[in-house]
PDB file of C-alpha atoms in Angstrom:
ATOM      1  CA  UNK A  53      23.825  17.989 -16.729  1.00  0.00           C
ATOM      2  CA  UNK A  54      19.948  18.485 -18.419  1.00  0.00           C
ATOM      3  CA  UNK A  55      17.353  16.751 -16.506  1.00  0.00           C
ATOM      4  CA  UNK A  56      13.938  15.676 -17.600  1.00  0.00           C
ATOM      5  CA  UNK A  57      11.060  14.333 -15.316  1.00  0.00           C
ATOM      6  CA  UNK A  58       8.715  12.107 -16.852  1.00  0.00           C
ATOM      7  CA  UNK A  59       4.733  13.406 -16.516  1.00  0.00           C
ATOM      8  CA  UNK A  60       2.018  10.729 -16.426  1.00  0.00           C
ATOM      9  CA  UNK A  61      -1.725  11.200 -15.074  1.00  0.00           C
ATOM     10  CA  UNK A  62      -1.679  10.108 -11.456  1.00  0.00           C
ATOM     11  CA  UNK A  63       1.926  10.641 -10.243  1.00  0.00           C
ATOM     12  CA  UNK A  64       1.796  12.607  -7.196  1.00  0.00           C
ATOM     13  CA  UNK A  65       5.488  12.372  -6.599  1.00  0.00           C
ATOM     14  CA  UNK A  66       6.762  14.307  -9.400  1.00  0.00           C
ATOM     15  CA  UNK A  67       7.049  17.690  -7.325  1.00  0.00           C
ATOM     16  CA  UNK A  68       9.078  16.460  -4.955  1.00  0.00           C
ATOM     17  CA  UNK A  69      11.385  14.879  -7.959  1.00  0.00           C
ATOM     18  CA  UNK A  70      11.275  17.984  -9.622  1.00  0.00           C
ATOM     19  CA  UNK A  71      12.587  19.900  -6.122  1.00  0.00           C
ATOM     20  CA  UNK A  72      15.030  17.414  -5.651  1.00  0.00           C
ATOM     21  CA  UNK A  73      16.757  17.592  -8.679  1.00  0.00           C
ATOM     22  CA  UNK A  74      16.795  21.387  -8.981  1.00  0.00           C
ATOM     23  CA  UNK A  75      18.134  21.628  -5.657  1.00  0.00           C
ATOM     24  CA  UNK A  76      21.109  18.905  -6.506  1.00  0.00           C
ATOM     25  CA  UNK A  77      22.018  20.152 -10.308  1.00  0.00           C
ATOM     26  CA  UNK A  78      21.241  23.909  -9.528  1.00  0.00           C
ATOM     27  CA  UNK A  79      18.437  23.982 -13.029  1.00  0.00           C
ATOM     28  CA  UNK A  80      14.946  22.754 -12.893  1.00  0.00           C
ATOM     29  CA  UNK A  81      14.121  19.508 -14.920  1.00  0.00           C
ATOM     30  CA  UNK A  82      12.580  19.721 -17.757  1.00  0.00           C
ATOM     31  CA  UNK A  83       9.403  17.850 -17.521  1.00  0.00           C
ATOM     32  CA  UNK A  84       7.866  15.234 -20.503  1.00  0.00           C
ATOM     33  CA  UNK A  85       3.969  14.361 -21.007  1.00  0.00           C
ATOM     34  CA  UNK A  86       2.915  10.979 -21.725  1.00  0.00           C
ATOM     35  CA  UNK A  87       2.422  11.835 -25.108  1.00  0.00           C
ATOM     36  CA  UNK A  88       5.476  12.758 -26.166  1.00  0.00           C
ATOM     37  CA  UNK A  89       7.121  11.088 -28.940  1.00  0.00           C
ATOM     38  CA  UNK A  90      10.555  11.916 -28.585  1.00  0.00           C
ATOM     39  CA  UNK A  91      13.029  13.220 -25.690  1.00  0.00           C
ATOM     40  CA  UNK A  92      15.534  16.162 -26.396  1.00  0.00           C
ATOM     41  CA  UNK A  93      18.890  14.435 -27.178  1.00  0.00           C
ATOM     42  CA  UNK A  94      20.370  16.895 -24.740  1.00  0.00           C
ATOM     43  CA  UNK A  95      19.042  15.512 -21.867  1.00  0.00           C
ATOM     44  CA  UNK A  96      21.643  13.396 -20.198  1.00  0.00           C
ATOM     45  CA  UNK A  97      19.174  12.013 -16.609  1.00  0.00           C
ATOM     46  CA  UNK A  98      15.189  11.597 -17.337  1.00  0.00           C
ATOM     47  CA  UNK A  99      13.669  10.741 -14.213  1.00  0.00           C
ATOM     48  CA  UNK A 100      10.386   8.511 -14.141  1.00  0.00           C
ATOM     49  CA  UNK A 101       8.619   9.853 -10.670  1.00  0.00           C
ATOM     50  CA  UNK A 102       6.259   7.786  -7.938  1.00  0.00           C
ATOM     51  CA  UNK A 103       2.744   7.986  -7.561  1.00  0.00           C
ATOM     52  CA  UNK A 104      -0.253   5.899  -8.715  1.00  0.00           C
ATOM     53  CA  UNK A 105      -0.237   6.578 -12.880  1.00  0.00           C
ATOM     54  CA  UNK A 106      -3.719   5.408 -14.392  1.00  0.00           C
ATOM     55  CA  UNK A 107      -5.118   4.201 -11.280  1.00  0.00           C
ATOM     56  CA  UNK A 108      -2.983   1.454 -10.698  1.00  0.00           C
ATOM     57  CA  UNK A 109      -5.358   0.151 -12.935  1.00  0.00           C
ATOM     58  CA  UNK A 110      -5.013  -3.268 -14.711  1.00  0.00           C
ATOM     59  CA  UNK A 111      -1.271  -3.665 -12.637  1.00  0.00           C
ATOM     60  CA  UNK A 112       1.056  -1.042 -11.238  1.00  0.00           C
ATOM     61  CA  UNK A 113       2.727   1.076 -14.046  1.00  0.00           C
ATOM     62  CA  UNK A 114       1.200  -1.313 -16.656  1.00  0.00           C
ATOM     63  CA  UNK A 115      -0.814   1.305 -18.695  1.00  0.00           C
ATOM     64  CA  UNK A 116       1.724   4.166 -18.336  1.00  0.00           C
ATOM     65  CA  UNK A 117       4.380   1.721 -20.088  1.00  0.00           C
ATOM     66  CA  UNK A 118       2.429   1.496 -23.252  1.00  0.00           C
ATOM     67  CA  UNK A 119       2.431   5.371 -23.006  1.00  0.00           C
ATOM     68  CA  UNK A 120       4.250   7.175 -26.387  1.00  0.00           C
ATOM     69  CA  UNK A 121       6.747   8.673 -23.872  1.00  0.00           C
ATOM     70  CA  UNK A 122       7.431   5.443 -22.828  1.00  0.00           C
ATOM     71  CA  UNK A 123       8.685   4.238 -25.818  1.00  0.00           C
ATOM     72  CA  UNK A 124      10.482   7.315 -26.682  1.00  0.00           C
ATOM     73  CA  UNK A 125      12.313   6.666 -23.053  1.00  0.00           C
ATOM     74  CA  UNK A 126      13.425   3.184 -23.945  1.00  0.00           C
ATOM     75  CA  UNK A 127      15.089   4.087 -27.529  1.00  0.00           C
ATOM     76  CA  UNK A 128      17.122   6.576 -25.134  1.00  0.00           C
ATOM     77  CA  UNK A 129      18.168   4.503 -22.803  1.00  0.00           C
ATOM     78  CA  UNK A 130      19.593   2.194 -25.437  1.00  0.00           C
ATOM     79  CA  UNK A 131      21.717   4.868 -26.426  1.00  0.00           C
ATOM     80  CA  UNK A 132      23.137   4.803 -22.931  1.00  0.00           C
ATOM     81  CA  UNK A 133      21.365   7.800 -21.172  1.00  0.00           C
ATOM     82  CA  UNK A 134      21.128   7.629 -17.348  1.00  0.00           C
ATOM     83  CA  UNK A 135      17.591   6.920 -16.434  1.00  0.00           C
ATOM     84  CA  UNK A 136      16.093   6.489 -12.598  1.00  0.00           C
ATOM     85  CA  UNK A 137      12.812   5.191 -12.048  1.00  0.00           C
ATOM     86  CA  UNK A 138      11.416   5.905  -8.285  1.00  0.00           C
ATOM     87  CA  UNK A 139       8.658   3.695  -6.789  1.00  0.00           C
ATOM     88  CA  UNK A 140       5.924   4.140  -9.384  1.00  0.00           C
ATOM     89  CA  UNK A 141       8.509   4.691 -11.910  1.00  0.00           C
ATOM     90  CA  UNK A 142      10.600   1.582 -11.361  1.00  0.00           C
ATOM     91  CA  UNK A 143       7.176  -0.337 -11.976  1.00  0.00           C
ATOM     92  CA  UNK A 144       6.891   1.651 -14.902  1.00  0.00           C
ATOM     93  CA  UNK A 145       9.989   1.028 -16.328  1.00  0.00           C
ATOM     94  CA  UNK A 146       9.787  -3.066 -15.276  1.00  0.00           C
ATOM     95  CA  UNK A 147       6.238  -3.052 -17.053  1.00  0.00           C
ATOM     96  CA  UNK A 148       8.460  -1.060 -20.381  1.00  0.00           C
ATOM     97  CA  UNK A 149      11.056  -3.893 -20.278  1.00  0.00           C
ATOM     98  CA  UNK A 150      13.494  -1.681 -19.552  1.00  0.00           C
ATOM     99  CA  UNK A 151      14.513  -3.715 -15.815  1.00  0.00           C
ATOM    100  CA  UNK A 152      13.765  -7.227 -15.640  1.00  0.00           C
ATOM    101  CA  UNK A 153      11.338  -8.774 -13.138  1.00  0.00           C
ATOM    102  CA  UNK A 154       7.600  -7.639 -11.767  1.00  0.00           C
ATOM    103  CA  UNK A 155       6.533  -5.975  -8.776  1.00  0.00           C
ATOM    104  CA  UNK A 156       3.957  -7.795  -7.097  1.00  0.00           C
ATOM    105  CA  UNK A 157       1.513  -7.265  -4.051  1.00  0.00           C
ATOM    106  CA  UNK A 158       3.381  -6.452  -0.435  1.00  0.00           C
ATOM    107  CA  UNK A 159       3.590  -9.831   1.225  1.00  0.00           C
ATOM    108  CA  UNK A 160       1.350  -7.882   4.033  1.00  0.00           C
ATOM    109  CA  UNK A 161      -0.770  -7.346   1.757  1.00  0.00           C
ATOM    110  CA  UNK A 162      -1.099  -3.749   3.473  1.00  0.00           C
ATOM    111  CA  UNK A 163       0.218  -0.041   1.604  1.00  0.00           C
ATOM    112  CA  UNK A 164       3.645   0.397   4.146  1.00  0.00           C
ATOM    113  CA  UNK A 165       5.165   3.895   4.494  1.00  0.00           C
ATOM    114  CA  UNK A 166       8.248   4.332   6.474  1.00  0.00           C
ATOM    115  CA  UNK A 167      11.908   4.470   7.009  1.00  0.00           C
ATOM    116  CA  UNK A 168      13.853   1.487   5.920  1.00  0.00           C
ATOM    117  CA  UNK A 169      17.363   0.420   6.020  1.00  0.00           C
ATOM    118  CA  UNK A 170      18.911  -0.013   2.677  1.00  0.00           C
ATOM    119  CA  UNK A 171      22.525  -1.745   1.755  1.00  0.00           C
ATOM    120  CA  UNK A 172      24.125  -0.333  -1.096  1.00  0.00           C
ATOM    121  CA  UNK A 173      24.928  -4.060  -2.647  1.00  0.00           C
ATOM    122  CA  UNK A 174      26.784  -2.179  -5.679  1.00  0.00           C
ATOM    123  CA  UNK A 175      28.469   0.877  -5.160  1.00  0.00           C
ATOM    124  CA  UNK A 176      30.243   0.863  -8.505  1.00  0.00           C
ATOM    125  CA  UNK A 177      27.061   1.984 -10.665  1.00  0.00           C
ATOM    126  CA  UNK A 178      27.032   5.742 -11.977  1.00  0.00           C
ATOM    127  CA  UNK A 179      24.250   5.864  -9.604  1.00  0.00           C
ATOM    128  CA  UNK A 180      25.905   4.218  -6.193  1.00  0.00           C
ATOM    129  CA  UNK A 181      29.378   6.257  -6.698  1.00  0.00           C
ATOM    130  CA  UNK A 182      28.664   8.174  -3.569  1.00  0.00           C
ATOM    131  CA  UNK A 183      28.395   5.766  -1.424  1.00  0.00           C
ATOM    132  CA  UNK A 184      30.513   2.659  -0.278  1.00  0.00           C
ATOM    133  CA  UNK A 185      30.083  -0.843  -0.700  1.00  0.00           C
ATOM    134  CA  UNK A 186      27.806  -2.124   2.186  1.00  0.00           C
ATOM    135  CA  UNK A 187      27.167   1.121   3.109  1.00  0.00           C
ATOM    136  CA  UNK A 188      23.726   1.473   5.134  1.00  0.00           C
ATOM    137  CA  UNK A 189      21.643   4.334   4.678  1.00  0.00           C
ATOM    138  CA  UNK A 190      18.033   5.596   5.443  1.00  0.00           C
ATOM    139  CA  UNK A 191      15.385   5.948   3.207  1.00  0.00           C
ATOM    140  CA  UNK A 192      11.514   6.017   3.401  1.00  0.00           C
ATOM    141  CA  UNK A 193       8.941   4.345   1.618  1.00  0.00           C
ATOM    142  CA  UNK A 194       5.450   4.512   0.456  1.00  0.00           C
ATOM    143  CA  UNK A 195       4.093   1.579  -1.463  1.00  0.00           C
ATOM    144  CA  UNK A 196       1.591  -1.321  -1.990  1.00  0.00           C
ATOM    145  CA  UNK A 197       3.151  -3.238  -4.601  1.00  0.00           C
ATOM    146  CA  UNK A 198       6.770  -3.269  -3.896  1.00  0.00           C
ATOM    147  CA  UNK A 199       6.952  -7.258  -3.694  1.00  0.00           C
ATOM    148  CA  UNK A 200      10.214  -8.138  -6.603  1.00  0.00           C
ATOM    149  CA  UNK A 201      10.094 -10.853  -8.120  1.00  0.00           C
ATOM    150  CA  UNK A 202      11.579 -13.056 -11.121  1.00  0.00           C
ATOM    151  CA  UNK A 203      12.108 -16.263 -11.913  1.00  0.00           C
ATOM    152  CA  UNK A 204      15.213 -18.101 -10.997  1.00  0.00           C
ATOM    153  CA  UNK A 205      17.142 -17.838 -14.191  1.00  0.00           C
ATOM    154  CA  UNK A 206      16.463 -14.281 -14.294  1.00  0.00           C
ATOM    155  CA  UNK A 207      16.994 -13.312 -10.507  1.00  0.00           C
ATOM    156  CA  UNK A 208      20.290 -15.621 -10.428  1.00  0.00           C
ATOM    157  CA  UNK A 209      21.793 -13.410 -13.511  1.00  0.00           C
ATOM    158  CA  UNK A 210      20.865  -9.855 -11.965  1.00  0.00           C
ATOM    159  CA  UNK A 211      22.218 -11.126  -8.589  1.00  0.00           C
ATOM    160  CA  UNK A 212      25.643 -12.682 -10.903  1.00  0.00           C
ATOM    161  CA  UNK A 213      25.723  -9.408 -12.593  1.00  0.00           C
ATOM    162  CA  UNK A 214      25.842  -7.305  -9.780  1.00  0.00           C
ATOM    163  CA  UNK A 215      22.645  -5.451 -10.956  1.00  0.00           C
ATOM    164  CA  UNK A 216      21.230  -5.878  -7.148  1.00  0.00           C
ATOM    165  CA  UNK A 217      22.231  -2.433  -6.203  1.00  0.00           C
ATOM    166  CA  UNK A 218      19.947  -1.684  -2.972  1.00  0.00           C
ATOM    167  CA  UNK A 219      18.773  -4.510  -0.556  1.00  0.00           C
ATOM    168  CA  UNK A 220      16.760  -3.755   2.314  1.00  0.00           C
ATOM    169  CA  UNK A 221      18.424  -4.350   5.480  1.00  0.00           C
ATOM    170  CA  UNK A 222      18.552  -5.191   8.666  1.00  0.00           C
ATOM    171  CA  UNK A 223      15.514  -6.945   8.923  1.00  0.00           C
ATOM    172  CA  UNK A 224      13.563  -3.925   7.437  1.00  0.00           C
ATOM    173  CA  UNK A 225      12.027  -5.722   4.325  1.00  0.00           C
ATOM    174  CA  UNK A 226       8.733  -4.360   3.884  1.00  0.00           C
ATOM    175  CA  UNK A 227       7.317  -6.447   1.186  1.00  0.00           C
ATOM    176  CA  UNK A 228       8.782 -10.079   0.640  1.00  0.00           C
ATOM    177  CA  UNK A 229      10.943  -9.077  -1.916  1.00  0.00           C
ATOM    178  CA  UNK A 230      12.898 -11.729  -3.089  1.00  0.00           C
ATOM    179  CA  UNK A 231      16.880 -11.703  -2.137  1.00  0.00           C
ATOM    180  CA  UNK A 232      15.497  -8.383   0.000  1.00  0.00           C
ATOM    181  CA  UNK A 233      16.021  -6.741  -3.226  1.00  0.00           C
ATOM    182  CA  UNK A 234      14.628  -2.775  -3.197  1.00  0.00           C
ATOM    183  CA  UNK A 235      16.496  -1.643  -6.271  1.00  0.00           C
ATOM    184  CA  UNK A 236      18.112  -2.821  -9.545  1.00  0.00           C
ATOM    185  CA  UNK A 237      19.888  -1.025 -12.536  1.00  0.00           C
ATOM    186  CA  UNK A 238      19.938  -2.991 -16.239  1.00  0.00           C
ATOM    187  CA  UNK A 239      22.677  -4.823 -17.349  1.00  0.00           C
ATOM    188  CA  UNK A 240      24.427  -2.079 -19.172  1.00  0.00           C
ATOM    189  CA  UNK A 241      24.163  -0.073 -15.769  1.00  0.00           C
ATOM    190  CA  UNK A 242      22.602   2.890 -16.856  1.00  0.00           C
ATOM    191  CA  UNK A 243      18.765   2.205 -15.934  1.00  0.00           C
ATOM    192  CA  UNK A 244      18.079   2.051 -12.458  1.00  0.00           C
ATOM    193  CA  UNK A 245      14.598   1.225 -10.809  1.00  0.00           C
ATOM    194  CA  UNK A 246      14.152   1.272  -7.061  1.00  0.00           C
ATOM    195  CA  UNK A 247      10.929   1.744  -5.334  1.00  0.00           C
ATOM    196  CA  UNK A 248      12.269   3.431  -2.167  1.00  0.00           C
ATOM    197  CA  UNK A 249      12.257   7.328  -2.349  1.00  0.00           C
ATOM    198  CA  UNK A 250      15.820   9.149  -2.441  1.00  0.00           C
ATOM    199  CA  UNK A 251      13.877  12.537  -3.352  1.00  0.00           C
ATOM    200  CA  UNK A 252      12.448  12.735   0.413  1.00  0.00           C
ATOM    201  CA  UNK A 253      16.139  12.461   2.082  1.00  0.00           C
ATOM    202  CA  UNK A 254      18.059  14.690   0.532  1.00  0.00           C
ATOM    203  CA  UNK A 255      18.278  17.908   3.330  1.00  0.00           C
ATOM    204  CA  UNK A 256      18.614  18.611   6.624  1.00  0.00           C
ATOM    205  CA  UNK A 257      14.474  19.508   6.658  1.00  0.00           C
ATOM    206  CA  UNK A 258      13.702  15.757   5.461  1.00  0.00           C
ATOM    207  CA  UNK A 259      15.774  14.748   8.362  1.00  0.00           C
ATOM    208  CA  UNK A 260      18.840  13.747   6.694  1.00  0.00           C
ATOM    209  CA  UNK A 261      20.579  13.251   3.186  1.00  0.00           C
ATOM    210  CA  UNK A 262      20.993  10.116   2.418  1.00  0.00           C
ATOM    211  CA  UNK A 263      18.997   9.878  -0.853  1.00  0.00           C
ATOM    212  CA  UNK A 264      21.343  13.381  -2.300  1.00  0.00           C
ATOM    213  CA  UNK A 265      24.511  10.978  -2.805  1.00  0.00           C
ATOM    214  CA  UNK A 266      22.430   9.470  -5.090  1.00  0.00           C
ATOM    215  CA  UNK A 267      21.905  11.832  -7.421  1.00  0.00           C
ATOM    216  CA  UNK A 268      24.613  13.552  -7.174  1.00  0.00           C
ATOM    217  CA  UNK A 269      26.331  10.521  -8.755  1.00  0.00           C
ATOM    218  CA  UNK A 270      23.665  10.730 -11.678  1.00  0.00           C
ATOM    219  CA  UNK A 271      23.903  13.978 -11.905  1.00  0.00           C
ATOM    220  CA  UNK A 272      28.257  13.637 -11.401  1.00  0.00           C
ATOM    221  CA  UNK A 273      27.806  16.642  -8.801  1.00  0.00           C
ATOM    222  CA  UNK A 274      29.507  17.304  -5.858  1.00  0.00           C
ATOM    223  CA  UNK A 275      27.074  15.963  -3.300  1.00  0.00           C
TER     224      UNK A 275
ATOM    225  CA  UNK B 653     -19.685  -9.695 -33.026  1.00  0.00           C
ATOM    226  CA  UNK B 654     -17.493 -12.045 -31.507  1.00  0.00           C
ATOM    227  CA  UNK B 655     -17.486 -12.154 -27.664  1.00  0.00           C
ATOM    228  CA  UNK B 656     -14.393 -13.456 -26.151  1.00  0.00           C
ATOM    229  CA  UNK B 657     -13.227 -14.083 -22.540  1.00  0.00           C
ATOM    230  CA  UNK B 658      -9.884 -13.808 -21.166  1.00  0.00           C
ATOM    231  CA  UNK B 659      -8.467 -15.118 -18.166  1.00  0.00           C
ATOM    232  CA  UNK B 660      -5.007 -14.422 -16.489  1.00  0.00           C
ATOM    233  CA  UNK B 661      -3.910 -16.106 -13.434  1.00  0.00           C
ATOM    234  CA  UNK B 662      -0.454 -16.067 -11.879  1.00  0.00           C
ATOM    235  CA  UNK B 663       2.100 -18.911 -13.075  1.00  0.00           C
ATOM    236  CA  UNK B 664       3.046 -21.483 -11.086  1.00  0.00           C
ATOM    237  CA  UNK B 665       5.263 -20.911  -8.482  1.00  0.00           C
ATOM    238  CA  UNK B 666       4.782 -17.272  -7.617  1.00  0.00           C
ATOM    239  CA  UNK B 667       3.491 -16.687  -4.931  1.00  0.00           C
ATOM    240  CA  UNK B 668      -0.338 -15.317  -4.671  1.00  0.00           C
ATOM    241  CA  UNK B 669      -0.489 -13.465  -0.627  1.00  0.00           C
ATOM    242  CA  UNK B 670      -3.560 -12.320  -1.854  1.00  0.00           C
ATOM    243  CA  UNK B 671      -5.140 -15.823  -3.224  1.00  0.00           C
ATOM    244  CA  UNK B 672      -3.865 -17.323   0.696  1.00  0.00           C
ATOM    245  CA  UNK B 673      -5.297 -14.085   2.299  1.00  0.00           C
ATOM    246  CA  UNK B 674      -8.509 -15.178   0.601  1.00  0.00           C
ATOM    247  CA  UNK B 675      -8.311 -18.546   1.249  1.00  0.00           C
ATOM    248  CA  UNK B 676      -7.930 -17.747   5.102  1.00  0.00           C
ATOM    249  CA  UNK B 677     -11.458 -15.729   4.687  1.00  0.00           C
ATOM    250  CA  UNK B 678     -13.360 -18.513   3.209  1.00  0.00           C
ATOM    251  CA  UNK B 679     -12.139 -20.787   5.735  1.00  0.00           C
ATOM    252  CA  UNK B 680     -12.677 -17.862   8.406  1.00  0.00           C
ATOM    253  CA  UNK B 681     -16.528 -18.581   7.024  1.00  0.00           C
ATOM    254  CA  UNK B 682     -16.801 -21.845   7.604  1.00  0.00           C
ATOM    255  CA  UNK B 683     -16.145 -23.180   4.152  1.00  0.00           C
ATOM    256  CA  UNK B 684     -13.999 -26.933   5.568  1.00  0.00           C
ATOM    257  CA  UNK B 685     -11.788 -28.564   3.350  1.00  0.00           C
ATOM    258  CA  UNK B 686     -10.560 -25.119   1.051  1.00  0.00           C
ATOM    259  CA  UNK B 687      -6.934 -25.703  -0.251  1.00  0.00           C
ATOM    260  CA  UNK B 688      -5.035 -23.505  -2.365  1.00  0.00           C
ATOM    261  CA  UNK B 689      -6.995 -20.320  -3.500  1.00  0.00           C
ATOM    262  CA  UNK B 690      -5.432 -18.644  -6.565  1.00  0.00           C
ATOM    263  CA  UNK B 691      -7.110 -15.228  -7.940  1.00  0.00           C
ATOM    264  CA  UNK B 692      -6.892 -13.826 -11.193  1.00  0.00           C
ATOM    265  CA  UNK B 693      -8.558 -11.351 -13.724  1.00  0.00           C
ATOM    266  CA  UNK B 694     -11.467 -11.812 -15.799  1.00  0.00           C
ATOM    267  CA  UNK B 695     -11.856  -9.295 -19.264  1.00  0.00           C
ATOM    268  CA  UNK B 696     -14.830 -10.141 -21.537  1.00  0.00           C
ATOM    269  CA  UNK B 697     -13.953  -8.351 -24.613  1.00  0.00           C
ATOM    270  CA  UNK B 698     -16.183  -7.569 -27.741  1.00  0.00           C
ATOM    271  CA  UNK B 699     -14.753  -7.564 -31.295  1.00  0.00           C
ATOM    272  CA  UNK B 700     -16.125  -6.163 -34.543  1.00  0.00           C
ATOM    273  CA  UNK B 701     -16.669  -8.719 -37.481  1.00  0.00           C
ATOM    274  CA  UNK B 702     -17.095 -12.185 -37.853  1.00  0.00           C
ATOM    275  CA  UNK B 703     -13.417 -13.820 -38.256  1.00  0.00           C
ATOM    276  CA  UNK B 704     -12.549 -15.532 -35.391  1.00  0.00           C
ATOM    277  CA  UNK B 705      -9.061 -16.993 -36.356  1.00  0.00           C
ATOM    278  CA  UNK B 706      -8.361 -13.558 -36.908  1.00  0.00           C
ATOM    279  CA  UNK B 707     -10.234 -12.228 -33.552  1.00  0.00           C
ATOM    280  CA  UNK B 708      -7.962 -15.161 -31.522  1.00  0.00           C
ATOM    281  CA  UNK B 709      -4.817 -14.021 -32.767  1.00  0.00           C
ATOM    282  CA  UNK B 710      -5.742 -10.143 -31.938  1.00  0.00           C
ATOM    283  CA  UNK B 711      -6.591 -11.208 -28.550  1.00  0.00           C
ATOM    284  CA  UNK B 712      -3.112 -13.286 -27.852  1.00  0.00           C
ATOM    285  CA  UNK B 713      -1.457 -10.571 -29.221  1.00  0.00           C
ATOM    286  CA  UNK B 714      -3.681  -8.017 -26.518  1.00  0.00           C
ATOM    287  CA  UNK B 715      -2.674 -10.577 -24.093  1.00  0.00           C
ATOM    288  CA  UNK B 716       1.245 -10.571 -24.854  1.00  0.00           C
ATOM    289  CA  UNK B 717       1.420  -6.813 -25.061  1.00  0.00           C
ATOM    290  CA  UNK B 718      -0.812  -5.561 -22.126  1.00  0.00           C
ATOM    291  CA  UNK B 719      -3.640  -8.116 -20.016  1.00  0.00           C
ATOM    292  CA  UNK B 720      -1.109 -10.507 -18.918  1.00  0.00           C
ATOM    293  CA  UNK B 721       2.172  -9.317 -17.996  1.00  0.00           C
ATOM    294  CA  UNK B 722       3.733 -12.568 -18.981  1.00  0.00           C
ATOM    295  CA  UNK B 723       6.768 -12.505 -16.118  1.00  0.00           C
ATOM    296  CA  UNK B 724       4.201 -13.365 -14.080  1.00  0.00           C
ATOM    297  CA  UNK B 725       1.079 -14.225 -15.294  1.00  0.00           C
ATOM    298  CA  UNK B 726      -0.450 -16.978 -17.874  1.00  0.00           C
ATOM    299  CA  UNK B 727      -3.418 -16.316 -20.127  1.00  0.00           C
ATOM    300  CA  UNK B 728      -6.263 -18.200 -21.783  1.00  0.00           C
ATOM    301  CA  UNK B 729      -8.317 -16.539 -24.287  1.00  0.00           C
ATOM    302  CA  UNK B 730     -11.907 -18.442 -24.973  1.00  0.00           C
ATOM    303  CA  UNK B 731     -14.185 -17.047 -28.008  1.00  0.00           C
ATOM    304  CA  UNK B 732     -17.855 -17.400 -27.046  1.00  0.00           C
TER     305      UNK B 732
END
């Protein structure tokens, strides 16, 4: 499978992305300015990365979604290409209208990076494949505006739809997110936003490899 | 020139830690009697020409697709 990682001033977590997914598919991504207009139609994964794109400025992700690549991202996706948008990203992409919902202050109020617990609350996505239904894994994260939230109509037809794929768990919710929710995928399944970070847990040096079932799922790898 | 002013503040309902962490702080000052505090964004925005129906529009349109992020927020645009 062709790769592509999505480049925006102010990610800083595109170099790990970019490590993670060589190491798991074996070929470097190919990697996408902000300015492009269109995305190869080889590419079958295009990975939006974290990091802090414009500043945060105005709201998380908000000016890197009116970005040309942006738009260029969401025609491809509604042809039904796998796309995974990490921390930053998933803001990104919620900002693009490609996930519903916002991402909103911590509750804290204060930047948290650690290790949380997540649940895998759908393991039948093309991303979740690897792992089993309530399965608990590891995974750190590094954010200040992780807080989900959408209305009621909206949160009740992601939760009907199974498109709640990750909740934090055991007691390890680090921002208020409503239903504990830490990642969601689009209703047609093949968008998925999460704003912990799979790309730091994927090897024995990270201190496990919990994040590489992920991918390799995307990527439809041997993990 | 028109001048206009926007404001966007969160809907109702969703939740504002930052408005309460505020809220704390002016009652951490001394300030008696503060209830809810709700923050929001401020953009005073300058537009070429003199049509204003035309200027209003623009700006609820600026509003839609970038200042407010309407999942969230509301908006009221004022010309000046």
């Amino acid at each position: 499978m062709k790769t592509a990682v999505v480049l925006l001033p102010g990610l800083n977590r595109d170099r790990d992305m970019i490590a993670a997914l060589t190491k798991i598919s074996g070929t470097p991504p190919v990697t996408i300015w902000q300015t492009e207009t269109e995305i190869a139609d080889d590419i079958d994964l295009v990975v939006v990365p974290g990091g802090f794109s414009y500043g945060d400025y105005l709201r998380c992700g908000a000016i890197a979604a009116r970005m040309p690549v942006l738009r260029a991202l969401k025609e491809k996706a509604e042809r039904g290409t796998r796309v995974i948008g990490v921390c930053n990203g998933f803001q990104i992409l919620v900002e693009a209208g490609l996930l519903p919902g916002a991402l909103m202050r911590n509750a804290s109020l204060k930047f948290v990076c650690r290790e949380v617990k997540l649940e895998v609350a759908n393991a039948s996505t093309s991303f979740t494949s690897g792992y089993t239904q309530g399965q608990i894994i590891r995974c750190p994260v590094a954010h200040h505006d992780g807080n989900y939230v959408a209305d009621e109509t909206t949160l009740k037809s992601i939760e009907d739809k199974g498109q709640v794929v990750f909740r934090y768990a055991e007691g390890t919710n680090p921002n208020g997110s409503m239903n504990d929710i830490a990642g969601i995928v689009n209703e047609a399944g093949n968008v998925l936003g999460m704003m912990p970070h799979p790309e730091n847990l994927i090897e024995a040096a990270h201190g496990g490899d919990d994040g590489r079932a992920l991918f390799a799922a995307a990527l439809e790898v041997a993990a | 020139m028109i001048k206009a002013r926007v404001t966007v503040t969160l809907k109702n309902g969703v939740l504002d830690p930052q408005g309460k962490a505020i809220g704390h702080a002016l009652s951490g000052l001394g300030f008696d009697g503060v209830g809810s505090v709700r923050q929001g964004k401020v953009f005073d925005i300058e537009i070429e020409g003199d049509d204003r129906a035309a200027a209003e529009a623009d700006l609820k349109a600026m509003c839609d697709k970038l200042l407010a992020n309407t999942v969230i927020e509301d908006y009221s645009v004022t010309l000046i």
